[in-house]
mmCIF file of C-alpha atoms in Angstrom:
data_model
loop_
_atom_site.group_PDB
_atom_site.id
_atom_site.type_symbol
_atom_site.label_atom_id
_atom_site.label_comp_id
_atom_site.label_asym_id
_atom_site.label_seq_id
_atom_site.Cartn_x
_atom_site.Cartn_y
_atom_site.Cartn_z
ATOM 1 C CA UNK D 1 142.389 229.504 120.775
ATOM 2 C CA UNK D 2 141.411 233.036 121.640
ATOM 3 C CA UNK D 3 138.190 234.584 120.389
ATOM 4 C CA UNK D 4 137.791 238.328 120.040
ATOM 5 C CA UNK D 5 135.412 240.232 122.249
ATOM 6 C CA UNK D 6 132.936 241.985 119.922
ATOM 7 C CA UNK D 7 132.307 244.721 122.515
ATOM 8 C CA UNK D 8 135.968 245.762 122.746
ATOM 9 C CA UNK D 9 136.357 248.277 119.926
ATOM 10 C CA UNK D 10 138.378 250.981 121.692
ATOM 11 C CA UNK D 11 140.866 251.473 118.857
ATOM 12 C CA UNK D 12 138.829 250.281 115.875
ATOM 13 C CA UNK D 13 138.408 253.368 113.770
ATOM 14 C CA UNK D 14 136.075 252.319 111.008
ATOM 15 C CA UNK D 15 132.893 250.370 110.476
ATOM 16 C CA UNK D 16 132.895 248.499 107.216
ATOM 17 C CA UNK D 17 131.474 245.193 106.202
ATOM 18 C CA UNK D 18 132.222 241.814 107.629
ATOM 19 C CA UNK D 19 135.318 239.664 107.640
ATOM 20 C CA UNK D 20 133.952 237.525 104.792
ATOM 21 C CA UNK D 21 134.249 240.627 102.538
ATOM 22 C CA UNK D 22 138.067 240.458 102.638
ATOM 23 C CA UNK D 23 138.784 236.801 103.299
ATOM 24 C CA UNK D 24 141.711 235.108 101.584
ATOM 25 C CA UNK D 25 142.209 231.408 100.866
ATOM 26 C CA UNK D 26 143.826 229.540 103.772
ATOM 27 C CA UNK D 27 146.740 227.189 103.194
ATOM 28 C CA UNK D 28 145.968 224.601 105.876
ATOM 29 C CA UNK D 29 147.605 221.384 107.023
ATOM 30 C CA UNK D 30 145.941 218.192 108.243
ATOM 31 C CA UNK D 31 146.456 217.157 111.854
ATOM 32 C CA UNK D 32 147.070 213.541 110.768
ATOM 33 C CA UNK D 33 150.460 213.958 109.066
ATOM 34 C CA UNK D 34 154.021 213.750 110.319
ATOM 35 C CA UNK D 35 156.213 216.704 111.175
ATOM 36 C CA UNK D 36 158.373 215.934 108.121
ATOM 37 C CA UNK D 37 155.336 215.963 105.811
ATOM 38 C CA UNK D 38 154.099 219.221 107.376
ATOM 39 C CA UNK D 39 157.497 220.878 106.946
ATOM 40 C CA UNK D 40 157.622 219.759 103.314
ATOM 41 C CA UNK D 41 154.108 221.137 102.674
ATOM 42 C CA UNK D 42 155.042 224.439 104.290
ATOM 43 C CA UNK D 43 158.219 224.607 102.205
ATOM 44 C CA UNK D 44 156.199 223.909 99.033
ATOM 45 C CA UNK D 45 153.671 226.616 99.903
ATOM 46 C CA UNK D 46 156.447 229.044 100.938
ATOM 47 C CA UNK D 47 154.886 229.688 104.364
ATOM 48 C CA UNK D 48 156.349 229.764 107.885
ATOM 49 C CA UNK D 49 153.150 228.919 109.742
ATOM 50 C CA UNK D 50 149.847 227.328 108.845
ATOM 51 C CA UNK D 51 146.398 226.684 110.285
ATOM 52 C CA UNK D 52 145.828 223.021 111.201
ATOM 53 C CA UNK D 53 142.488 221.334 110.564
ATOM 54 C CA UNK D 54 140.952 217.967 111.352
ATOM 55 C CA UNK D 55 139.140 215.698 108.873
ATOM 56 C CA UNK D 56 135.958 217.810 109.129
ATOM 57 C CA UNK D 57 137.839 221.026 108.403
ATOM 58 C CA UNK D 58 137.617 222.292 111.985
ATOM 59 C CA UNK D 59 140.389 224.671 113.028
ATOM 60 C CA UNK D 60 142.562 223.080 115.710
ATOM 61 C CA UNK D 61 145.351 225.651 115.907
ATOM 62 C CA UNK D 62 148.518 226.691 114.116
ATOM 63 C CA UNK D 63 151.817 225.058 113.241
ATOM 64 C CA UNK D 64 155.070 226.991 113.153
ATOM 65 C CA UNK D 65 158.036 225.813 111.095
ATOM 66 C CA UNK D 66 160.495 227.232 113.616
ATOM 67 C CA UNK D 67 158.750 225.641 116.597
ATOM 68 C CA UNK D 68 158.618 222.214 114.939
ATOM 69 C CA UNK D 69 162.289 222.377 113.910
ATOM 70 C CA UNK D 70 163.294 223.430 117.421
ATOM 71 C CA UNK D 71 161.121 220.917 119.282
ATOM 72 C CA UNK D 72 161.551 217.913 117.019
ATOM 73 C CA UNK D 73 165.119 218.254 115.803
ATOM 74 C CA UNK D 74 166.388 219.769 119.040
ATOM 75 C CA UNK D 75 164.943 216.967 121.154
ATOM 76 C CA UNK D 76 166.124 214.170 118.871
ATOM 77 C CA UNK D 77 162.665 213.049 117.691
ATOM 78 C CA UNK D 78 162.284 211.471 114.260
ATOM 79 C CA UNK D 79 160.383 213.968 112.056
ATOM 80 C CA UNK D 80 159.241 211.122 109.767
ATOM 81 C CA UNK D 81 157.241 209.496 112.554
ATOM 82 C CA UNK D 82 156.573 212.393 114.933
ATOM 83 C CA UNK D 83 152.893 213.492 114.563
ATOM 84 C CA UNK D 84 152.177 217.215 114.145
ATOM 85 C CA UNK D 85 149.410 217.073 116.756
ATOM 86 C CA UNK D 86 151.916 217.456 119.588
ATOM 87 C CA UNK D 87 153.187 220.715 118.052
ATOM 88 C CA UNK D 88 149.914 222.542 117.344
ATOM 89 C CA UNK D 89 149.698 225.936 119.032
ATOM 90 C CA UNK D 90 146.112 226.256 120.251
ATOM 91 C CA UNK D 91 146.194 229.732 121.807
ATOM 92 C CA UNK D 92 146.225 231.642 118.515
ATOM 93 C CA UNK D 93 143.576 234.251 117.831
ATOM 94 C CA UNK D 94 140.876 233.681 115.212
ATOM 95 C CA UNK D 95 137.670 235.384 114.153
ATOM 96 C CA UNK D 96 134.304 234.445 112.708
ATOM 97 C CA UNK D 97 133.331 235.167 109.105
ATOM 98 C CA UNK D 98 130.311 237.243 110.171
ATOM 99 C CA UNK D 99 132.175 239.566 112.544
ATOM 100 C CA UNK D 100 132.922 243.109 111.460
ATOM 101 C CA UNK D 101 136.246 244.053 109.965
ATOM 102 C CA UNK D 102 136.638 246.572 112.794
ATOM 103 C CA UNK D 103 136.329 243.784 115.362
ATOM 104 C CA UNK D 104 138.941 241.694 113.556
ATOM 105 C CA UNK D 105 141.264 244.684 113.292
ATOM 106 C CA UNK D 106 140.971 245.360 117.014
ATOM 107 C CA UNK D 107 141.646 241.747 117.875
ATOM 108 C CA UNK D 108 144.734 241.699 115.638
ATOM 109 C CA UNK D 109 146.037 244.903 117.223
ATOM 110 C CA UNK D 110 145.474 243.516 120.721
ATOM 111 C CA UNK D 111 147.112 240.180 119.878
ATOM 112 C CA UNK D 112 149.930 241.927 117.961
ATOM 113 C CA UNK D 113 149.524 239.685 114.916
ATOM 114 C CA UNK D 114 149.320 240.423 111.214
ATOM 115 C CA UNK D 115 147.080 237.528 110.207
ATOM 116 C CA UNK D 116 144.295 235.443 111.736
ATOM 117 C CA UNK D 117 142.270 232.445 110.678
ATOM 118 C CA UNK D 118 138.608 232.928 109.797
ATOM 119 C CA UNK D 119 136.082 230.259 110.764
ATOM 120 C CA UNK D 120 132.361 229.589 110.612
ATOM 121 C CA UNK D 121 130.397 229.532 113.868
ATOM 122 C CA UNK D 122 131.052 225.758 113.862
ATOM 123 C CA UNK D 123 134.823 226.519 113.801
ATOM 124 C CA UNK D 124 135.282 225.213 110.242
ATOM 125 C CA UNK D 125 138.228 226.977 108.606
ATOM 126 C CA UNK D 126 137.263 229.068 105.594
ATOM 127 C CA UNK D 127 140.254 231.364 105.161
ATOM 128 C CA UNK D 128 142.456 234.031 106.679
ATOM 129 C CA UNK D 129 142.553 237.801 106.858
ATOM 130 C CA UNK D 130 145.555 240.050 107.146
ATOM 131 C CA UNK D 131 146.108 243.487 108.587
ATOM 132 C CA UNK D 132 147.226 244.527 105.074
ATOM 133 C CA UNK D 133 143.847 243.514 103.603
ATOM 134 C CA UNK D 134 142.097 245.544 106.300
ATOM 135 C CA UNK D 135 144.274 248.557 105.435
ATOM 136 C CA UNK D 136 143.452 248.176 101.733
ATOM 137 C CA UNK D 137 139.741 248.010 102.528
ATOM 138 C CA UNK D 138 140.013 251.208 104.583
ATOM 139 C CA UNK D 139 141.864 253.023 101.787
ATOM 140 C CA UNK D 140 139.354 251.949 99.151
ATOM 141 C CA UNK D 141 136.449 253.093 101.343
ATOM 142 C CA UNK D 142 138.074 256.509 101.745
ATOM 143 C CA UNK D 143 138.491 256.859 97.954
ATOM 144 C CA UNK D 144 134.819 255.992 97.396
ATOM 145 C CA UNK D 145 133.450 258.543 99.878
ATOM 146 C CA UNK D 146 131.904 261.614 98.210
ATOM 147 C CA UNK D 147 133.734 264.912 98.612
ATOM 148 C CA UNK D 148 132.166 267.369 101.045
ATOM 149 C CA UNK D 149 130.885 270.606 99.600
ATOM 150 C CA UNK D 150 132.412 273.872 100.819
ATOM 151 C CA UNK D 151 129.281 275.909 100.145
#
């Protein structure tokens, strides 16, 4: 998994709070289930990809519905017995809950993604953030700024 570089803020254009200020609940999947069970969970939750955690809650990577369908069905594996562990993408970006929103925004722009997982410093999954939530935070900060006097 890729971690953001906190010193690389070339395009980040605002300084506001930390990631934990805009975190959303994560819909995660256990690494100990079958591909079929994972696909059913993702269908139930109406999601195309999901963070994968171990028994402790540590983020291991991400599962993609498309990738599992392609790799399992396309290669003739049995989805009822095929473990999801072989299909976890581990190179996805993530950020820490105590990093700034600007750092997370920059990382998302660099990685060209609209959502990332948020973890503790021990890599325990606590949620996700989206580029939309960052945009909303920026807009609300602008509305709350006092008007400048023209005197």
